[in-house]
Amino acid sequence: MSARNAVPLALLRPNEQGVIADIVGGTDAHVRLLELGFTRGREVRVLKNDFGPLIVALNEQRIALGHGMAQKVLVRLSCPS
Amino acid sequence: MEPARTTQTLTIAVAGNPNSGKTTLFNALTGLRHHVGNWPGVTVEKKEGRYRDPKSGREVLLVDLPGIYGLGAYAEDERVARDYIVGERPDALINVVDATNLERNLFLTVQLLELTPRVVLALNMWDEVEARGMKIRTDLLSERLGVLAVPTVATKKQGLDTLMEVALDVAARSVREPLRIDYGPEVEEALERLVPLLERASELAAKYPLRWLAVKYLEGDEYLAREVEDKLPREALAEVRAIRAHLRERLGEDPEVVIADRRYAFIERILCDVVERPQEAETLTFSDRLDRILTHRIWGIPIFLFLMFLVFEFTFALGKPLSDLLEEAFSWFGDVTGEYLTDLGVHDTVVSLVTNGIINGVGAVVVFFPPIFFMFLAIALLEDSGYMARAAYVMDRFMRAIGLHGKSFIPMLLGFGCNVPAILATRTLESRADRLTTILVNPFMSCTARLAVFVLLAGAFFPEHAGLVVFSLYLLGIVVAIAVAKFLRTFIFKGESAPFILELPPYRFPDVRSLLLHTWDRAKEFLRKAGTIIVAIVILIWALGNLPPGVEENSEESYIGQIGQAIAPVFAPAGFGTWEAGVALLAGVLAKESVNSAFSAVYGVDPAELGPALAEHFTPLAAYAFMVMTLLYIPCAATIAVIRQETQSWKWPLIALVYTTLIGYTLAVLVYQVGRLLGLA
């Protein structure tokens, strides 16, 4: 089930948020992402995306992930509230 | 139905995500009655402790499993936890979860429950739950998962008695079936066909719950797939593979992903009814605001370096005077003991063994202790406050460029103080490849003991430029470390680097008690293990310096002198082919500072006259080559011992021994020969 209009998380700017539509790429990275709670349908918000790994908010947790990892997470942008 | 086990000691394992408060809970239950070791054959830390049941007075063994997010086989620590649960079959399993973040924490919980029903949930950080105005219906959660859930606050020791009561109850009860999650028609059908096939291998059936094994096989768990392929008869194997391939085709994507998704769906469905969150506007927390500064693209690195400088200062400013004090104490103790034994009429050889051998040997370990303790205290402070994850974040880019992980930076920096605690500090690295690389290049970071040698030689031969000469050696060490790290990463440990993904726990004020406990655990381990190895080596060196009987200690006729003579020709190309230099290098294997004392022993001068004495035996160029050798060759005995301890094998310390010596020798010869060509001799 590929998601229409989904963009890689790596492209989101700080304070933008989206709903995770899919996770692509190798199994290893995939499982690491799943274990940390990156699952379809969950809301993720970018706190920092300038230099070095991104920092994102997933519910209460804060997770740093490299750009390579962030490319694998596809999100549907949700309008900022 | 198996009978309840009451006769032997009960074993209860503690499992949970990193940052769930698992370690705090474990420490609160066991207090000081636990010890830290390693899981057999791996570099993952293992903690075991004892808990006394206040009601029956029975002792229970508690085992702290590594902090993990799931039960896959990708990470060493996940495999360790899984093997323990499958292989050792603990009587009960306490699963510590961060109750404020059940969605993610239950991901591990359901995997544990699929493996064993002997689980108790510790809903930890319950005070946070209340503070945030969340409502969690524990009764409903227990009912849905089929296990009891006990709210706890590990930091305040709340709910722990109830938790243990329930755990002991679970341990004494007979077993039900493990949890069954409905994975949807396609996967379920595959499972139904797989389980009977797996049953044909009686070995597998005895070891694993078969449904769990079947799920894992469909998930493409390499480790278990290998086991299945080993144990299954050939015709069944073909069928099993066909089932997996067919399922992939039907699903149109990796079964693994579908299975994980269904697990999450199962959790979400439970949590819809169980958890009630207050509607809150998304605000930036205090931690987020702090992160804006501490992980800032420009300020992050200088702040980090400043904090590291503080750690360094803290460790050595506090550690050095205590070390000096201990050194004096040991030397006084050695003198007094020597006099006392001599007065008793004990033979000189025995006196020398006791004072020069054993007391000095034990001293050589114990003087390391203060900096080690403070180093670990500083590290524990960084870890428990939540900053360590940010440090890894900040340094990741630079470290990645040289083939290491962000977290490798801290041990590398600590190496300038002493390689022993630095290597112990690599325990924070999850990936084995990252960790081994960091351990193996650490000895190139010039430690304070080598500094003593550099100061002596640079002062004697380059009095005008001593500072510059010493600095050049530090730089050389860094360059070699980077080159070797790059090499190891490219050829030996390739493709195993952990992708950068890291939870940033909220900043916290560390709890003093657990801070000290944490520190003591690591420091005492060093005393115990490295101590025994060091003492053995000290006695060996002492014996070589004092045999055959009747020779003067460390003289040319002693065995060590003879060995020095034997190896001297080897060092001729590097400009210091004398037996004295050979002995000094050999003594330096024990502890780098010993190079200085060996020189004073073999030249028969006291430390004050050492400079002029050296000037007669070395040219400045040869002295520089000798310093290059001292910097790079065999790590000291304590470092070797700790590499052995941390890698759980003799293989790596021996490899380190060989390649450091080769690199040191090659560069020393290169320096001397190139220097001669340039007319510097």
PDB file of C-alpha atoms in Angstrom, chain A residues 1 15 17 27-40 42 45 47-48 50-55 59-66 69, chain B residues 69-70 74 78 100-101 103-104 107 132 253-254 256-257 260-261 264 268 277 280 282-285 288 295 297 393 396-397 499-504:
ATOM      1  CA  MET A   1       0.000   0.000   0.000  1.00  0.00           C
ATOM      2  CA  ASN A  15       7.699  22.569  13.435  1.00  0.00           C
ATOM      3  CA  GLN A  17       4.321  17.584  11.275  1.00  0.00           C
ATOM      4  CA  THR A  27      14.918  -4.535   6.953  1.00  0.00           C
ATOM      5  CA  ASP A  28      17.546  -3.631   9.502  1.00  0.00           C
ATOM      6  CA  ALA A  29      16.775   0.068   9.563  1.00  0.00           C
ATOM      7  CA  HIS A  30      13.112  -0.715   9.286  1.00  0.00           C
ATOM      8  CA  VAL A  31      13.042  -2.791  12.438  1.00  0.00           C
ATOM      9  CA  ARG A  32      15.026  -0.213  14.394  1.00  0.00           C
ATOM     10  CA  LEU A  33      12.459   2.392  13.371  1.00  0.00           C
ATOM     11  CA  LEU A  34       9.548   0.147  14.283  1.00  0.00           C
ATOM     12  CA  GLU A  35      10.993  -0.661  17.674  1.00  0.00           C
ATOM     13  CA  LEU A  36      11.334   3.006  18.501  1.00  0.00           C
ATOM     14  CA  GLY A  37       7.694   3.525  17.626  1.00  0.00           C
ATOM     15  CA  PHE A  38       7.709   4.766  14.025  1.00  0.00           C
ATOM     16  CA  THR A  39       4.528   3.067  12.903  1.00  0.00           C
ATOM     17  CA  ARG A  40       2.006   3.864  10.225  1.00  0.00           C
ATOM     18  CA  ARG A  42       1.393   7.881  14.042  1.00  0.00           C
ATOM     19  CA  ARG A  45       6.778  16.397  14.425  1.00  0.00           C
ATOM     20  CA  LEU A  47      11.939  19.832  16.052  1.00  0.00           C
ATOM     21  CA  LYS A  48      15.293  20.271  14.373  1.00  0.00           C
ATOM     22  CA  ASP A  50      19.420  21.829   9.887  1.00  0.00           C
ATOM     23  CA  PHE A  51      22.789  20.209  10.422  1.00  0.00           C
ATOM     24  CA  GLY A  52      23.539  16.707  11.573  1.00  0.00           C
ATOM     25  CA  PRO A  53      20.803  14.193  12.401  1.00  0.00           C
ATOM     26  CA  LEU A  54      17.182  15.352  12.712  1.00  0.00           C
ATOM     27  CA  ILE A  55      15.447  15.589  16.056  1.00  0.00           C
ATOM     28  CA  ASN A  59       4.352  11.563  21.277  1.00  0.00           C
ATOM     29  CA  GLU A  60       6.346  12.168  24.429  1.00  0.00           C
ATOM     30  CA  GLN A  61       9.655  10.906  23.122  1.00  0.00           C
ATOM     31  CA  ARG A  62      12.391  12.761  21.332  1.00  0.00           C
ATOM     32  CA  ILE A  63      14.395  10.816  18.801  1.00  0.00           C
ATOM     33  CA  ALA A  64      17.497  11.777  16.867  1.00  0.00           C
ATOM     34  CA  LEU A  65      17.831  10.094  13.511  1.00  0.00           C
ATOM     35  CA  GLY A  66      20.309  10.427  10.699  1.00  0.00           C
ATOM     36  CA  MET A  69      17.022   6.981   8.338  1.00  0.00           C
TER      37      MET A  69
ATOM     38  CA  TYR B  69      13.385  -2.177  22.322  1.00  0.00           C
ATOM     39  CA  GLY B  70      12.438  -5.534  20.884  1.00  0.00           C
ATOM     40  CA  TYR B  74      19.954  -7.440  14.954  1.00  0.00           C
ATOM     41  CA  GLU B  78      18.598  -8.153  22.001  1.00  0.00           C
ATOM     42  CA  THR B 100       3.934   7.552  30.048  1.00  0.00           C
ATOM     43  CA  ASN B 101       4.854   5.926  26.763  1.00  0.00           C
ATOM     44  CA  GLU B 103       2.558   2.522  22.878  1.00  0.00           C
ATOM     45  CA  ARG B 104       6.225   1.926  22.355  1.00  0.00           C
ATOM     46  CA  PHE B 107       5.991  -3.409  21.714  1.00  0.00           C
ATOM     47  CA  ARG B 132       0.523  14.711  33.370  1.00  0.00           C
ATOM     48  CA  GLU B 253       5.585  -6.794   1.175  1.00  0.00           C
ATOM     49  CA  ASP B 254       7.925  -8.041   3.860  1.00  0.00           C
ATOM     50  CA  GLU B 256       8.238  -8.727   8.982  1.00  0.00           C
ATOM     51  CA  VAL B 257       6.670  -5.335   8.470  1.00  0.00           C
ATOM     52  CA  ALA B 260       5.187  -5.581  13.365  1.00  0.00           C
ATOM     53  CA  ASP B 261       2.232  -3.536  12.137  1.00  0.00           C
ATOM     54  CA  TYR B 264       1.188  -2.357  16.999  1.00  0.00           C
ATOM     55  CA  GLU B 268      -3.310   0.377  19.889  1.00  0.00           C
ATOM     56  CA  ARG B 277      -4.665  11.394  27.745  1.00  0.00           C
ATOM     57  CA  GLU B 280      -2.963  19.323  25.532  1.00  0.00           C
ATOM     58  CA  GLU B 282       1.762  20.755  21.729  1.00  0.00           C
ATOM     59  CA  THR B 283       4.228  22.806  23.628  1.00  0.00           C
ATOM     60  CA  LEU B 284       7.960  22.710  23.809  1.00  0.00           C
ATOM     61  CA  THR B 285       9.076  21.051  27.013  1.00  0.00           C
ATOM     62  CA  ASP B 288      13.260  20.798  24.114  1.00  0.00           C
ATOM     63  CA  THR B 295      22.311  20.533  20.108  1.00  0.00           C
ATOM     64  CA  ARG B 297      24.354  23.570  14.925  1.00  0.00           C
ATOM     65  CA  TYR B 393      24.366  13.572  18.529  1.00  0.00           C
ATOM     66  CA  ASP B 396      28.191  12.129  15.155  1.00  0.00           C
ATOM     67  CA  ARG B 397      29.111  13.894  11.934  1.00  0.00           C
ATOM     68  CA  PRO B 499      22.595   3.612  11.673  1.00  0.00           C
ATOM     69  CA  PHE B 500      22.222   6.778  13.660  1.00  0.00           C
ATOM     70  CA  ILE B 501      18.989   6.536  15.547  1.00  0.00           C
ATOM     71  CA  LEU B 502      18.943   7.392  19.156  1.00  0.00           C
ATOM     72  CA  GLU B 503      16.373   8.223  21.748  1.00  0.00           C
ATOM     73  CA  LEU B 504      17.017  11.522  23.509  1.00  0.00           C
TER      74      LEU B 504
END
